[in-house]
Tab-separated table of C-alpha atoms in Angstrom:
chain	number	residue	atom	x	y	z
N	23	UNK	CA	9.095	-28.572	-9.966
N	24	UNK	CA	10.657	-29.174	-13.336
N	25	UNK	CA	13.814	-27.308	-14.278
N	26	UNK	CA	12.390	-25.865	-17.554
N	27	UNK	CA	9.591	-23.845	-15.928
N	28	UNK	CA	9.818	-20.063	-16.131
N	29	UNK	CA	9.217	-18.254	-12.847
N	30	UNK	CA	7.140	-15.095	-12.951
N	31	UNK	CA	8.933	-11.790	-12.257
N	32	UNK	CA	6.157	-9.521	-13.509
N	33	UNK	CA	2.558	-9.850	-14.658
N	34	UNK	CA	0.200	-7.891	-16.881
N	35	UNK	CA	-3.052	-6.586	-15.401
N	36	UNK	CA	-5.600	-6.818	-18.221
N	37	UNK	CA	-8.049	-4.543	-16.397
N	38	UNK	CA	-11.162	-3.407	-18.245
N	39	UNK	CA	-10.858	-4.675	-21.790
N	40	UNK	CA	-12.715	-1.875	-23.592
N	41	UNK	CA	-11.893	0.561	-26.394
N	42	UNK	CA	-9.580	3.528	-25.759
N	43	UNK	CA	-12.361	6.164	-25.737
N	44	UNK	CA	-14.212	4.309	-22.979
N	45	UNK	CA	-10.939	3.840	-21.098
N	46	UNK	CA	-10.392	7.602	-20.966
N	47	UNK	CA	-13.988	8.069	-19.809
N	48	UNK	CA	-13.487	5.476	-17.057
N	49	UNK	CA	-10.216	7.151	-16.090
N	50	UNK	CA	-12.016	10.479	-15.589
N	51	UNK	CA	-14.945	8.883	-13.747
N	52	UNK	CA	-12.808	6.736	-11.441
N	53	UNK	CA	-10.411	9.643	-10.803
N	54	UNK	CA	-13.404	11.693	-9.639
N	55	UNK	CA	-14.611	8.852	-7.399
N	56	UNK	CA	-11.122	8.376	-5.941
N	57	UNK	CA	-10.791	12.106	-5.243
N	58	UNK	CA	-14.202	12.099	-3.528
N	59	UNK	CA	-13.121	9.060	-1.496
N	60	UNK	CA	-9.969	10.780	-0.241
N	61	UNK	CA	-11.759	14.081	0.334
N	62	UNK	CA	-14.838	12.628	2.057
N	63	UNK	CA	-12.954	10.277	4.374
N	64	UNK	CA	-10.304	12.937	5.016
N	65	UNK	CA	-12.969	15.448	6.060
N	66	UNK	CA	-14.645	12.887	8.350
N	67	UNK	CA	-11.282	12.023	9.901
N	68	UNK	CA	-10.356	15.676	10.331
N	69	UNK	CA	-13.690	16.610	11.921
N	70	UNK	CA	-13.491	13.730	14.383
N	71	UNK	CA	-9.944	14.687	15.392
N	72	UNK	CA	-10.625	18.424	15.713
N	73	UNK	CA	-14.151	18.557	17.196
N	74	UNK	CA	-14.292	17.481	20.844
N	75	UNK	CA	-18.037	16.782	20.555
N	76	UNK	CA	-17.209	13.885	18.234
N	77	UNK	CA	-14.794	12.308	20.728
N	78	UNK	CA	-17.177	9.438	21.442
N	79	UNK	CA	-16.795	5.678	20.884
N	80	UNK	CA	-19.040	5.710	17.802
N	81	UNK	CA	-16.943	8.348	16.042
N	82	UNK	CA	-13.713	6.781	17.297
N	83	UNK	CA	-14.609	3.638	15.350
N	84	UNK	CA	-15.851	5.728	12.424
N	85	UNK	CA	-12.396	7.343	12.259
N	86	UNK	CA	-10.886	3.865	11.936
N	87	UNK	CA	-13.359	3.101	9.152
N	88	UNK	CA	-12.254	6.285	7.357
N	89	UNK	CA	-8.581	5.270	7.663
N	90	UNK	CA	-9.406	1.809	6.292
N	91	UNK	CA	-11.345	3.263	3.346
N	92	UNK	CA	-8.524	5.653	2.421
N	93	UNK	CA	-5.945	2.856	2.688
N	94	UNK	CA	-8.098	0.343	0.844
N	95	UNK	CA	-8.784	2.658	-2.091
N	96	UNK	CA	-5.158	3.829	-2.252
N	97	UNK	CA	-3.944	0.232	-2.388
N	98	UNK	CA	-5.928	-0.625	-5.543
N	99	UNK	CA	-7.122	2.453	-7.398
N	100	UNK	CA	-3.913	4.359	-8.383
N	101	UNK	CA	-2.548	1.369	-10.336
N	102	UNK	CA	-5.944	0.879	-11.993
N	103	UNK	CA	-5.988	4.543	-13.065
N	104	UNK	CA	-2.435	4.351	-14.406
N	105	UNK	CA	-3.291	1.254	-16.447
N	106	UNK	CA	-6.318	2.951	-18.009
N	107	UNK	CA	-4.080	5.541	-19.704
N	108	UNK	CA	-0.963	3.442	-20.272
N	109	UNK	CA	-0.045	0.804	-22.818
N	110	UNK	CA	2.354	-0.846	-20.354
N	111	UNK	CA	0.163	-2.517	-17.776
N	112	UNK	CA	2.703	-4.669	-16.013
N	113	UNK	CA	3.399	-4.922	-12.310
N	114	UNK	CA	6.339	-6.676	-10.662
N	115	UNK	CA	5.350	-9.835	-8.862
N	116	UNK	CA	6.547	-8.733	-5.387
N	117	UNK	CA	4.442	-5.502	-5.400
N	118	UNK	CA	1.581	-7.614	-6.752
N	119	UNK	CA	1.840	-9.967	-3.763
N	120	UNK	CA	2.001	-6.989	-1.378
N	121	UNK	CA	-1.106	-5.514	-3.005
N	122	UNK	CA	-2.920	-8.820	-2.444
N	123	UNK	CA	-1.821	-8.938	1.204
N	124	UNK	CA	-2.914	-5.354	1.953
N	125	UNK	CA	-6.200	-5.853	0.072
N	126	UNK	CA	-7.020	-8.830	2.324
N	127	UNK	CA	-5.819	-7.115	5.506
N	128	UNK	CA	-7.884	-3.949	4.985
N	129	UNK	CA	-10.966	-5.945	3.915
N	130	UNK	CA	-10.765	-8.117	7.048
N	131	UNK	CA	-10.250	-5.059	9.248
N	132	UNK	CA	-13.323	-3.362	7.817
N	133	UNK	CA	-15.420	-6.461	8.565
N	134	UNK	CA	-14.344	-6.497	12.211
N	135	UNK	CA	-14.642	-2.721	12.694
N	136	UNK	CA	-18.216	-2.867	11.357
N	137	UNK	CA	-18.999	-5.582	13.929
N	138	UNK	CA	-17.492	-3.471	16.717
N	139	UNK	CA	-19.554	-0.479	15.549
N	140	UNK	CA	-22.732	-2.557	15.704
N	141	UNK	CA	-21.798	-3.686	19.241
N	142	UNK	CA	-21.292	-0.040	20.206
N	143	UNK	CA	-24.788	0.848	18.929
N	144	UNK	CA	-26.238	-2.212	20.705
N	145	UNK	CA	-24.801	-1.136	24.065
N	146	UNK	CA	-25.795	2.515	23.515
N	147	UNK	CA	-29.447	1.710	22.757
N	148	UNK	CA	-30.124	-1.492	24.705
N	149	UNK	CA	-28.018	-0.734	27.819
N	150	UNK	CA	-27.677	3.067	27.933
N	151	UNK	CA	-27.070	3.208	31.700
N	152	UNK	CA	-24.015	0.948	31.383
N	153	UNK	CA	-22.720	2.524	28.160
N	154	UNK	CA	-20.010	4.734	29.696
N	155	UNK	CA	-18.553	1.803	31.659
N	156	UNK	CA	-18.948	-0.863	28.950
N	157	UNK	CA	-17.574	1.288	26.137
N	158	UNK	CA	-14.788	2.991	28.060
N	159	UNK	CA	-11.847	4.381	26.109
N	160	UNK	CA	-9.722	1.447	27.242
N	161	UNK	CA	-12.279	-1.042	25.900
N	162	UNK	CA	-12.613	0.890	22.617
N	163	UNK	CA	-8.840	0.967	22.148
N	164	UNK	CA	-8.539	-2.768	22.840
N	165	UNK	CA	-11.373	-3.550	20.394
N	166	UNK	CA	-9.803	-1.408	17.650
N	167	UNK	CA	-6.288	-2.812	18.114
N	168	UNK	CA	-7.624	-6.379	18.248
N	169	UNK	CA	-9.512	-5.841	14.978
N	170	UNK	CA	-6.380	-4.576	13.212
N	171	UNK	CA	-4.067	-7.267	14.621
N	172	UNK	CA	-6.425	-10.186	13.928
N	173	UNK	CA	-7.046	-8.950	10.388
N	174	UNK	CA	-3.370	-8.619	9.520
N	175	UNK	CA	-2.616	-12.027	11.078
N	176	UNK	CA	-5.351	-13.638	8.994
N	177	UNK	CA	-4.036	-11.910	5.872
N	178	UNK	CA	-0.563	-13.182	6.803
N	179	UNK	CA	-1.904	-16.758	6.858
N	180	UNK	CA	-3.160	-16.240	3.286
N	181	UNK	CA	0.219	-14.770	2.325
N	182	UNK	CA	2.223	-17.702	3.733
N	183	UNK	CA	0.010	-20.243	1.949
N	184	UNK	CA	0.203	-18.093	-1.171
N	185	UNK	CA	4.012	-17.897	-1.218
N	186	UNK	CA	4.434	-21.654	-0.832
N	187	UNK	CA	3.057	-22.055	-4.370
N	188	UNK	CA	5.212	-22.013	-7.492
N	189	UNK	CA	4.094	-19.356	-9.980
N	190	UNK	CA	5.177	-20.071	-13.521
N	191	UNK	CA	2.434	-18.679	-15.747
N	192	UNK	CA	0.449	-17.455	-17.524
N	193	UNK	CA	1.782	-13.908	-17.120
N	194	UNK	CA	-1.612	-12.194	-17.293
N	195	UNK	CA	-4.172	-11.415	-14.587
N	196	UNK	CA	-7.664	-10.720	-15.861
N	197	UNK	CA	-8.347	-8.053	-13.264
N	198	UNK	CA	-7.521	-4.402	-12.547
N	199	UNK	CA	-5.485	-5.275	-9.424
N	200	UNK	CA	-3.882	-8.330	-7.838
N	201	UNK	CA	-7.023	-9.885	-6.376
N	202	UNK	CA	-6.253	-13.186	-4.658
N	203	UNK	CA	-8.521	-15.484	-6.691
N	204	UNK	CA	-7.173	-14.055	-9.942
N	205	UNK	CA	-3.531	-14.349	-8.852
N	206	UNK	CA	-4.008	-17.971	-7.753
N	207	UNK	CA	-4.750	-18.842	-11.384
N	208	UNK	CA	-1.073	-18.161	-12.135
N	209	UNK	CA	0.059	-21.006	-9.871
N	210	UNK	CA	1.351	-24.151	-11.532
N	211	UNK	CA	0.407	-26.346	-8.565
N	212	UNK	CA	-2.775	-27.446	-6.841
N	213	UNK	CA	-4.375	-24.535	-4.959
N	214	UNK	CA	-7.027	-26.547	-3.114
N	215	UNK	CA	-5.605	-25.658	0.317
N	216	UNK	CA	-5.672	-21.951	-0.546
N	217	UNK	CA	-9.260	-22.251	-1.751
N	218	UNK	CA	-10.304	-24.068	1.433
N	219	UNK	CA	-8.633	-21.449	3.661
N	220	UNK	CA	-10.273	-18.633	1.667
N	221	UNK	CA	-13.677	-20.279	2.146
N	222	UNK	CA	-13.092	-20.823	5.887
N	223	UNK	CA	-11.897	-17.232	6.223
N	224	UNK	CA	-15.112	-16.082	4.517
N	225	UNK	CA	-17.149	-18.036	7.053
N	226	UNK	CA	-15.129	-16.546	9.929
N	227	UNK	CA	-14.785	-12.982	8.643
N	228	UNK	CA	-18.030	-12.579	6.645
N	229	UNK	CA	-20.810	-14.912	7.788
N	230	UNK	CA	-19.834	-14.875	11.475
N	231	UNK	CA	-19.636	-11.067	11.754
N	232	UNK	CA	-22.761	-10.649	9.616
N	233	UNK	CA	-24.720	-12.901	11.994
N	234	UNK	CA	-23.422	-10.895	14.969
N	235	UNK	CA	-24.399	-7.615	13.290
N	236	UNK	CA	-27.878	-8.855	12.394
N	237	UNK	CA	-28.361	-10.283	15.887
N	238	UNK	CA	-27.355	-6.952	17.403
N	239	UNK	CA	-29.794	-5.067	15.198
N	240	UNK	CA	-32.678	-7.373	16.001
N	241	UNK	CA	-32.135	-6.505	19.676
N	242	UNK	CA	-31.641	-2.822	18.783
N	243	UNK	CA	-34.890	-2.738	16.782
N	244	UNK	CA	-36.801	-4.254	19.684
N	245	UNK	CA	-35.280	-1.663	22.037
N	246	UNK	CA	-36.057	1.232	19.663
N	247	UNK	CA	-39.708	0.211	19.426
N	248	UNK	CA	-39.902	0.431	23.228
N	249	UNK	CA	-38.617	4.031	23.248
N	250	UNK	CA	-41.549	6.296	24.126
N	251	UNK	CA	-40.082	9.534	22.773
N	252	UNK	CA	-40.660	10.044	19.043
N	253	UNK	CA	-37.474	12.138	18.850
N	254	UNK	CA	-35.503	9.390	20.591
N	255	UNK	CA	-36.830	6.766	18.151
N	256	UNK	CA	-36.015	8.972	15.173
N	257	UNK	CA	-32.455	9.605	16.347
N	258	UNK	CA	-31.843	5.913	17.069
N	259	UNK	CA	-33.254	4.855	13.680
N	260	UNK	CA	-31.161	7.485	11.895
N	261	UNK	CA	-27.887	6.366	13.473
N	262	UNK	CA	-28.565	2.659	12.999
N	263	UNK	CA	-29.847	2.935	9.426
N	264	UNK	CA	-26.590	4.632	8.393
N	265	UNK	CA	-24.591	1.740	9.791
N	266	UNK	CA	-26.913	-0.838	8.230
N	267	UNK	CA	-26.477	0.773	4.779
N	268	UNK	CA	-22.699	0.448	5.074
N	269	UNK	CA	-22.967	-3.136	6.375
N	270	UNK	CA	-25.337	-4.133	3.558
N	271	UNK	CA	-23.097	-2.698	0.823
N	272	UNK	CA	-19.898	-4.204	2.196
N	273	UNK	CA	-21.018	-7.660	3.318
N	274	UNK	CA	-23.444	-8.081	0.410
N	275	UNK	CA	-20.826	-7.516	-2.286
N	276	UNK	CA	-18.253	-9.638	-0.412
N	277	UNK	CA	-20.562	-12.634	0.031
N	278	UNK	CA	-21.665	-12.511	-3.613
N	279	UNK	CA	-18.049	-12.363	-4.748
N	280	UNK	CA	-16.501	-15.064	-2.561
N	281	UNK	CA	-19.331	-17.360	-1.472
N	282	UNK	CA	-22.041	-17.268	-4.163
N	283	UNK	CA	-21.925	-19.702	-7.112
N	284	UNK	CA	-19.971	-18.277	-10.036
N	285	UNK	CA	-21.842	-16.884	-13.049
N	286	UNK	CA	-21.011	-17.560	-16.697
N	287	UNK	CA	-18.676	-14.555	-16.614
N	288	UNK	CA	-17.019	-14.869	-13.199
N	289	UNK	CA	-14.012	-12.711	-14.026
N	290	UNK	CA	-16.075	-9.781	-15.300
N	291	UNK	CA	-18.374	-10.190	-12.308
N	292	UNK	CA	-15.374	-10.090	-9.966
N	293	UNK	CA	-14.150	-6.832	-11.513
N	294	UNK	CA	-17.497	-5.101	-10.987
N	295	UNK	CA	-17.846	-6.411	-7.431
N	296	UNK	CA	-14.253	-5.417	-6.664
N	297	UNK	CA	-15.148	-1.860	-7.634
N	298	UNK	CA	-17.589	-1.846	-4.713
N	299	UNK	CA	-14.714	-2.692	-2.359
N	300	UNK	CA	-12.101	-0.461	-3.920
N	301	UNK	CA	-14.074	2.588	-4.950
N	302	UNK	CA	-17.813	2.728	-4.328
N	303	UNK	CA	-17.936	1.651	-0.657
N	304	UNK	CA	-15.051	3.916	0.450
N	305	UNK	CA	-16.655	6.819	-1.436
N	306	UNK	CA	-20.192	6.210	-0.118
N	307	UNK	CA	-19.326	5.569	3.541
N	308	UNK	CA	-18.570	9.213	4.482
N	309	UNK	CA	-21.599	10.397	2.490
N	310	UNK	CA	-23.901	7.959	4.268
N	311	UNK	CA	-22.629	8.915	7.714
N	312	UNK	CA	-22.345	12.663	7.155
N	313	UNK	CA	-25.717	13.084	5.444
N	314	UNK	CA	-27.565	11.192	8.181
N	315	UNK	CA	-25.645	12.464	11.201
N	316	UNK	CA	-26.562	15.782	12.807
N	317	UNK	CA	-23.362	15.634	14.861
N	318	UNK	CA	-21.127	15.415	11.762
N	319	UNK	CA	-23.064	18.157	9.939
N	320	UNK	CA	-22.892	20.310	13.058
N	321	UNK	CA	-19.128	19.749	13.367
N	322	UNK	CA	-18.713	20.675	9.697
N	323	UNK	CA	-20.667	23.923	10.174
N	324	UNK	CA	-18.630	24.770	13.267
N	325	UNK	CA	-15.388	24.169	11.359
N	326	UNK	CA	-16.526	26.428	8.514
N	327	UNK	CA	-17.656	29.117	10.955
N	328	UNK	CA	-14.320	28.958	12.780
N	329	UNK	CA	-12.469	29.419	9.456
N	330	UNK	CA	-14.586	32.468	8.607
N	331	UNK	CA	-13.885	34.051	11.981
N	332	UNK	CA	-10.160	33.553	11.439
């Protein structure tokens, strides 16, 4: 690289470029959503830890999903909220890179945990007699740890390829956090290898898992239709529809963002879609599971009743 190039030490996050009145409204709205995200996922996590009736593989993986959602939102949202009420919207480049790394790691982990959850439902409904052996606590622990490790390793690959690039400007990111595609625009070198790896990662972490999930649910649907008990069918549909709602929201927004052709306003589109990752999905996940799960609602009632007795 040439000697007269200026290396980036900090960048400005442009965020939502709207008037100040709307910024304060968005600050209040997003603060509410973030609070609901922390509260909802915290309650789910607490109920699963405290209620022995929820110590099952399905809720074990749901607790991991709650941890991911809290971490994911906390990685992106606080800086976005601070920028909405501050004139100084800069972030040092090293924290920006760390935000990108954690964003990728948590997103990848959620993809794999959702696949594992669909496999759990597949075994529970299609092979109920072998469920206890197939989904033993040892197997569940290995599946969870593998999901986390693989996700962070894949994010590390992105980070290594990312850090090999020289970043010399511009000093502005047209986003509300350090999203990888937006940060790559600051590089003053060819980013084709990064783009190729991002696309291949999308195939591996989005399309591959989505095909596995859909394949599992085709088999699950066929098994549900063979259940003779109406109550059994209703319970199976209720559990699986909750998971499918979460899968549809997460994978749908991710595929549109990273694999669909770009619109005339790709940057604005990316901001809206990123809100699904950072705010809407983490907030909706506990609502979807708690509202459709008798076990979670029962655990919540038992926790409230225990508090009243104390």
